[in-house]
Amino acid sequence: HFDAEHLAWYNDQGRLKATGWVAGYADRRESSLLLRVRVERIQAPGCKEIDARGMAMLMLPPGGDWQYGDRLELWGEPTTPPEAEEFSYRAYLARRGIYSLFSYPSAVKTGSGAGSPLLKGIYDLRERAYLTLNRIFPQPEAALLAGILLGLERDLPDDLERAFQDTGTAHIIAISGFNMAVLSALFVGLFRRFFRRGWAALLAAAAISFYTLLVGANPAVVRAAIMGSLALFGRLIGRSSAGLTPLAFSAAVMCLFDPHLPWDVSFQLSFTATLGLVL
């Protein structure tokens, strides 16, 4: 249920003007660009502009230099995301707090500097790392490294992606427990050269948290990061770092912050796969 100050109230009722800022990493695809936008003000035709709230997904033509924190003004029609028999895009977006979809609206950048400076720096670092990989390596090697290191799988050729799926090795590209285990060992080994075990574990956990934000913090990565951090501190007190307890604790913590997660396919696959390994 939405009130007149929520963007979703105006879904499927015609075009309007909205102002807000880009609240996520730009999802660049071959035929489109997806932007997650936090709306602050709206103005319907014949009405005065009012303060508003709500998240929207913008589908724009490919290209454009959109960055996290950019302020924008758009003119278009907010619609209710579609549902299909096999996949509900509406439910998928609702789990992320998004209830409105703008398909190819008119959007103009009006400024920057909104949002969190920390996230802005992380997203900028991710984009620079992506550009560096593409400058150093040819395709498809650069696309493969971007997927493994940065969680960006947008450049993988269809035939290569299909080959990974057909051979059952697609998990190599996805960032999950294996990546976190390798990083944990590297960070602990590095910090142990300069700090005591406790401080080394704490700094390694902080580095893992930073990397989790850098690669997008999807449920599989967050689960792996929590379990990896538990393993670091478990070793300090002589406790086992594997088993059902760390897995259950990770699930509980994640669902505490996002109660919609049990219906997320990524969450389901990550936890059931890890549960299978544990059992």
PDB file of N, CA, C and O in Angstrom, residues 215-256:
ATOM      1  N   VAL A 215      32.619  -5.702  -5.061  1.00  0.00           N
ATOM      2  CA  VAL A 215      32.112  -6.591  -6.112  1.00  0.00           C
ATOM      3  C   VAL A 215      30.588  -6.651  -6.154  1.00  0.00           C
ATOM      4  O   VAL A 215      30.023  -7.446  -6.906  1.00  0.00           O
ATOM      5  N   GLY A 216      29.906  -5.816  -5.360  1.00  0.00           N
ATOM      6  CA  GLY A 216      28.461  -5.724  -5.489  1.00  0.00           C
ATOM      7  C   GLY A 216      27.649  -6.270  -4.343  1.00  0.00           C
ATOM      8  O   GLY A 216      26.445  -6.051  -4.278  1.00  0.00           O
ATOM      9  N   ALA A 217      28.252  -7.018  -3.426  1.00  0.00           N
ATOM     10  CA  ALA A 217      27.580  -7.504  -2.214  1.00  0.00           C
ATOM     11  C   ALA A 217      26.293  -8.270  -2.520  1.00  0.00           C
ATOM     12  O   ALA A 217      25.261  -8.054  -1.881  1.00  0.00           O
ATOM     13  N   ASN A 218      26.343  -9.177  -3.510  1.00  0.00           N
ATOM     14  CA  ASN A 218      25.175 -10.027  -3.725  1.00  0.00           C
ATOM     15  C   ASN A 218      25.111 -11.079  -2.620  1.00  0.00           C
ATOM     16  O   ASN A 218      26.084 -11.283  -1.884  1.00  0.00           O
ATOM     17  N   PRO A 219      23.979 -11.765  -2.448  1.00  0.00           N
ATOM     18  CA  PRO A 219      23.831 -12.686  -1.310  1.00  0.00           C
ATOM     19  C   PRO A 219      24.917 -13.753  -1.223  1.00  0.00           C
ATOM     20  O   PRO A 219      25.366 -14.083  -0.114  1.00  0.00           O
ATOM     21  N   ALA A 220      25.347 -14.313  -2.346  1.00  0.00           N
ATOM     22  CA  ALA A 220      26.375 -15.354  -2.300  1.00  0.00           C
ATOM     23  C   ALA A 220      27.684 -14.801  -1.764  1.00  0.00           C
ATOM     24  O   ALA A 220      28.380 -15.461  -0.977  1.00  0.00           O
ATOM     25  N   VAL A 221      28.037 -13.587  -2.161  1.00  0.00           N
ATOM     26  CA  VAL A 221      29.290 -12.977  -1.706  1.00  0.00           C
ATOM     27  C   VAL A 221      29.200 -12.613  -0.225  1.00  0.00           C
ATOM     28  O   VAL A 221      30.149 -12.829   0.542  1.00  0.00           O
ATOM     29  N   VAL A 222      28.061 -12.056   0.196  1.00  0.00           N
ATOM     30  CA  VAL A 222      27.890 -11.685   1.603  1.00  0.00           C
ATOM     31  C   VAL A 222      27.955 -12.924   2.493  1.00  0.00           C
ATOM     32  O   VAL A 222      28.592 -12.923   3.550  1.00  0.00           O
ATOM     33  N   ARG A 223      27.297 -14.012   2.068  1.00  0.00           N
ATOM     34  CA  ARG A 223      27.344 -15.262   2.837  1.00  0.00           C
ATOM     35  C   ARG A 223      28.783 -15.745   2.981  1.00  0.00           C
ATOM     36  O   ARG A 223      29.236 -16.106   4.071  1.00  0.00           O
ATOM     37  N   ALA A 224      29.526 -15.734   1.879  1.00  0.00           N
ATOM     38  CA  ALA A 224      30.911 -16.176   1.925  1.00  0.00           C
ATOM     39  C   ALA A 224      31.760 -15.262   2.800  1.00  0.00           C
ATOM     40  O   ALA A 224      32.656 -15.729   3.524  1.00  0.00           O
ATOM     41  N   ALA A 225      31.500 -13.960   2.754  1.00  0.00           N
ATOM     42  CA  ALA A 225      32.280 -13.018   3.554  1.00  0.00           C
ATOM     43  C   ALA A 225      32.034 -13.226   5.047  1.00  0.00           C
ATOM     44  O   ALA A 225      32.972 -13.202   5.854  1.00  0.00           O
ATOM     45  N   ILE A 226      30.776 -13.437   5.431  1.00  0.00           N
ATOM     46  CA  ILE A 226      30.469 -13.653   6.848  1.00  0.00           C
ATOM     47  C   ILE A 226      31.117 -14.945   7.343  1.00  0.00           C
ATOM     48  O   ILE A 226      31.754 -14.973   8.404  1.00  0.00           O
ATOM     49  N   MET A 227      30.967 -16.011   6.559  1.00  0.00           N
ATOM     50  CA  MET A 227      31.551 -17.287   6.985  1.00  0.00           C
ATOM     51  C   MET A 227      33.076 -17.221   6.992  1.00  0.00           C
ATOM     52  O   MET A 227      33.727 -17.810   7.865  1.00  0.00           O
ATOM     53  N   GLY A 228      33.663 -16.498   6.030  1.00  0.00           N
ATOM     54  CA  GLY A 228      35.110 -16.338   6.015  1.00  0.00           C
ATOM     55  C   GLY A 228      35.612 -15.573   7.231  1.00  0.00           C
ATOM     56  O   GLY A 228      36.641 -15.921   7.834  1.00  0.00           O
ATOM     57  N   SER A 229      34.877 -14.519   7.619  1.00  0.00           N
ATOM     58  CA  SER A 229      35.272 -13.742   8.802  1.00  0.00           C
ATOM     59  C   SER A 229      35.118 -14.562  10.071  1.00  0.00           C
ATOM     60  O   SER A 229      35.958 -14.483  10.986  1.00  0.00           O
ATOM     61  N   LEU A 230      34.039 -15.359  10.155  1.00  0.00           N
ATOM     62  CA  LEU A 230      33.871 -16.234  11.318  1.00  0.00           C
ATOM     63  C   LEU A 230      35.023 -17.236  11.424  1.00  0.00           C
ATOM     64  O   LEU A 230      35.495 -17.548  12.521  1.00  0.00           O
ATOM     65  N   ALA A 231      35.458 -17.737  10.276  1.00  0.00           N
ATOM     66  CA  ALA A 231      36.566 -18.695  10.272  1.00  0.00           C
ATOM     67  C   ALA A 231      37.844 -18.052  10.800  1.00  0.00           C
ATOM     68  O   ALA A 231      38.611 -18.684  11.540  1.00  0.00           O
ATOM     69  N   LEU A 232      38.076 -16.786  10.431  1.00  0.00           N
ATOM     70  CA  LEU A 232      39.279 -16.100  10.886  1.00  0.00           C
ATOM     71  C   LEU A 232      39.324 -15.998  12.407  1.00  0.00           C
ATOM     72  O   LEU A 232      40.340 -16.293  13.044  1.00  0.00           O
ATOM     73  N   PHE A 233      38.196 -15.590  13.013  1.00  0.00           N
ATOM     74  CA  PHE A 233      38.174 -15.417  14.459  1.00  0.00           C
ATOM     75  C   PHE A 233      38.004 -16.751  15.182  1.00  0.00           C
ATOM     76  O   PHE A 233      38.424 -16.894  16.329  1.00  0.00           O
ATOM     77  N   GLY A 234      37.388 -17.738  14.496  1.00  0.00           N
ATOM     78  CA  GLY A 234      37.256 -19.056  15.104  1.00  0.00           C
ATOM     79  C   GLY A 234      38.603 -19.701  15.365  1.00  0.00           C
ATOM     80  O   GLY A 234      38.820 -20.352  16.393  1.00  0.00           O
ATOM     81  N   ARG A 235      39.524 -19.509  14.430  1.00  0.00           N
ATOM     82  CA  ARG A 235      40.852 -20.091  14.606  1.00  0.00           C
ATOM     83  C   ARG A 235      41.578 -19.485  15.809  1.00  0.00           C
ATOM     84  O   ARG A 235      42.396 -20.141  16.445  1.00  0.00           O
ATOM     85  N   LEU A 236      41.286 -18.220  16.110  1.00  0.00           N
ATOM     86  CA  LEU A 236      41.962 -17.562  17.230  1.00  0.00           C
ATOM     87  C   LEU A 236      41.593 -18.197  18.562  1.00  0.00           C
ATOM     88  O   LEU A 236      42.389 -18.193  19.512  1.00  0.00           O
ATOM     89  N   ILE A 237      40.371 -18.706  18.656  1.00  0.00           N
ATOM     90  CA  ILE A 237      39.926 -19.268  19.942  1.00  0.00           C
ATOM     91  C   ILE A 237      39.826 -20.789  19.869  1.00  0.00           C
ATOM     92  O   ILE A 237      39.246 -21.426  20.752  1.00  0.00           O
ATOM     93  N   GLY A 238      40.376 -21.367  18.790  1.00  0.00           N
ATOM     94  CA  GLY A 238      40.421 -22.811  18.690  1.00  0.00           C
ATOM     95  C   GLY A 238      39.107 -23.469  18.363  1.00  0.00           C
ATOM     96  O   GLY A 238      38.901 -24.646  18.704  1.00  0.00           O
ATOM     97  N   ARG A 239      38.202 -22.764  17.708  1.00  0.00           N
ATOM     98  CA  ARG A 239      36.907 -23.324  17.336  1.00  0.00           C
ATOM     99  C   ARG A 239      36.909 -23.712  15.865  1.00  0.00           C
ATOM    100  O   ARG A 239      37.623 -23.128  15.043  1.00  0.00           O
ATOM    101  N   SER A 240      36.073 -24.691  15.534  1.00  0.00           N
ATOM    102  CA  SER A 240      35.956 -25.141  14.151  1.00  0.00           C
ATOM    103  C   SER A 240      35.369 -24.037  13.291  1.00  0.00           C
ATOM    104  O   SER A 240      34.460 -23.305  13.712  1.00  0.00           O
ATOM    105  N   SER A 241      35.891 -23.902  12.079  1.00  0.00           N
ATOM    106  CA  SER A 241      35.410 -22.859  11.164  1.00  0.00           C
ATOM    107  C   SER A 241      34.453 -23.407  10.122  1.00  0.00           C
ATOM    108  O   SER A 241      34.060 -22.703   9.208  1.00  0.00           O
ATOM    109  N   ALA A 242      34.094 -24.679  10.221  1.00  0.00           N
ATOM    110  CA  ALA A 242      33.169 -25.279   9.265  1.00  0.00           C
ATOM    111  C   ALA A 242      32.010 -25.897  10.021  1.00  0.00           C
ATOM    112  O   ALA A 242      32.077 -26.120  11.227  1.00  0.00           O
ATOM    113  N   GLY A 243      30.920 -26.185   9.315  1.00  0.00           N
ATOM    114  CA  GLY A 243      29.774 -26.818   9.950  1.00  0.00           C
ATOM    115  C   GLY A 243      28.511 -26.017   9.792  1.00  0.00           C
ATOM    116  O   GLY A 243      28.468 -24.976   9.116  1.00  0.00           O
ATOM    117  N   LEU A 244      27.454 -26.494  10.445  1.00  0.00           N
ATOM    118  CA  LEU A 244      26.145 -25.879  10.298  1.00  0.00           C
ATOM    119  C   LEU A 244      26.020 -24.561  11.061  1.00  0.00           C
ATOM    120  O   LEU A 244      25.267 -23.684  10.651  1.00  0.00           O
ATOM    121  N   THR A 245      26.755 -24.428  12.163  1.00  0.00           N
ATOM    122  CA  THR A 245      26.596 -23.219  12.988  1.00  0.00           C
ATOM    123  C   THR A 245      26.987 -21.950  12.241  1.00  0.00           C
ATOM    124  O   THR A 245      26.215 -20.977  12.222  1.00  0.00           O
ATOM    125  N   PRO A 246      28.174 -21.874  11.602  1.00  0.00           N
ATOM    126  CA  PRO A 246      28.498 -20.656  10.845  1.00  0.00           C
ATOM    127  C   PRO A 246      27.509 -20.388   9.697  1.00  0.00           C
ATOM    128  O   PRO A 246      27.174 -19.238   9.431  1.00  0.00           O
ATOM    129  N   LEU A 247      27.042 -21.453   9.049  1.00  0.00           N
ATOM    130  CA  LEU A 247      26.097 -21.283   7.948  1.00  0.00           C
ATOM    131  C   LEU A 247      24.777 -20.736   8.463  1.00  0.00           C
ATOM    132  O   LEU A 247      24.201 -19.798   7.882  1.00  0.00           O
ATOM    133  N   ALA A 248      24.275 -21.300   9.557  1.00  0.00           N
ATOM    134  CA  ALA A 248      23.011 -20.835  10.121  1.00  0.00           C
ATOM    135  C   ALA A 248      23.142 -19.406  10.642  1.00  0.00           C
ATOM    136  O   ALA A 248      22.229 -18.584  10.475  1.00  0.00           O
ATOM    137  N   PHE A 249      24.279 -19.100  11.274  1.00  0.00           N
ATOM    138  CA  PHE A 249      24.488 -17.740  11.778  1.00  0.00           C
ATOM    139  C   PHE A 249      24.511 -16.737  10.624  1.00  0.00           C
ATOM    140  O   PHE A 249      23.925 -15.655  10.724  1.00  0.00           O
ATOM    141  N   SER A 250      25.182 -17.088   9.524  1.00  0.00           N
ATOM    142  CA  SER A 250      25.234 -16.202   8.361  1.00  0.00           C
ATOM    143  C   SER A 250      23.834 -15.943   7.809  1.00  0.00           C
ATOM    144  O   SER A 250      23.481 -14.804   7.491  1.00  0.00           O
ATOM    145  N   ALA A 251      23.042 -17.013   7.689  1.00  0.00           N
ATOM    146  CA  ALA A 251      21.680 -16.860   7.183  1.00  0.00           C
ATOM    147  C   ALA A 251      20.853 -15.959   8.101  1.00  0.00           C
ATOM    148  O   ALA A 251      20.099 -15.101   7.643  1.00  0.00           O
ATOM    149  N   ALA A 252      21.002 -16.162   9.419  1.00  0.00           N
ATOM    150  CA  ALA A 252      20.226 -15.377  10.374  1.00  0.00           C
ATOM    151  C   ALA A 252      20.582 -13.890  10.292  1.00  0.00           C
ATOM    152  O   ALA A 252      19.702 -13.020  10.290  1.00  0.00           O
ATOM    153  N   VAL A 253      21.881 -13.602  10.222  1.00  0.00           N
ATOM    154  CA  VAL A 253      22.323 -12.198  10.159  1.00  0.00           C
ATOM    155  C   VAL A 253      21.826 -11.536   8.885  1.00  0.00           C
ATOM    156  O   VAL A 253      21.318 -10.406   8.898  1.00  0.00           O
ATOM    157  N   MET A 254      21.945 -12.236   7.752  1.00  0.00           N
ATOM    158  CA  MET A 254      21.526 -11.652   6.485  1.00  0.00           C
ATOM    159  C   MET A 254      20.020 -11.414   6.445  1.00  0.00           C
ATOM    160  O   MET A 254      19.549 -10.375   5.974  1.00  0.00           O
ATOM    161  N   CYS A 255      19.246 -12.357   6.962  1.00  0.00           N
ATOM    162  CA  CYS A 255      17.784 -12.210   6.952  1.00  0.00           C
ATOM    163  C   CYS A 255      17.321 -11.164   7.959  1.00  0.00           C
ATOM    164  O   CYS A 255      16.240 -10.590   7.812  1.00  0.00           O
ATOM    165  N   LEU A 256      18.128 -10.924   8.998  1.00  0.00           N
ATOM    166  CA  LEU A 256      17.793  -9.870   9.949  1.00  0.00           C
ATOM    167  C   LEU A 256      17.780  -8.513   9.254  1.00  0.00           C
ATOM    168  O   LEU A 256      16.915  -7.671   9.521  1.00  0.00           O
TER     169      LEU A 256
END
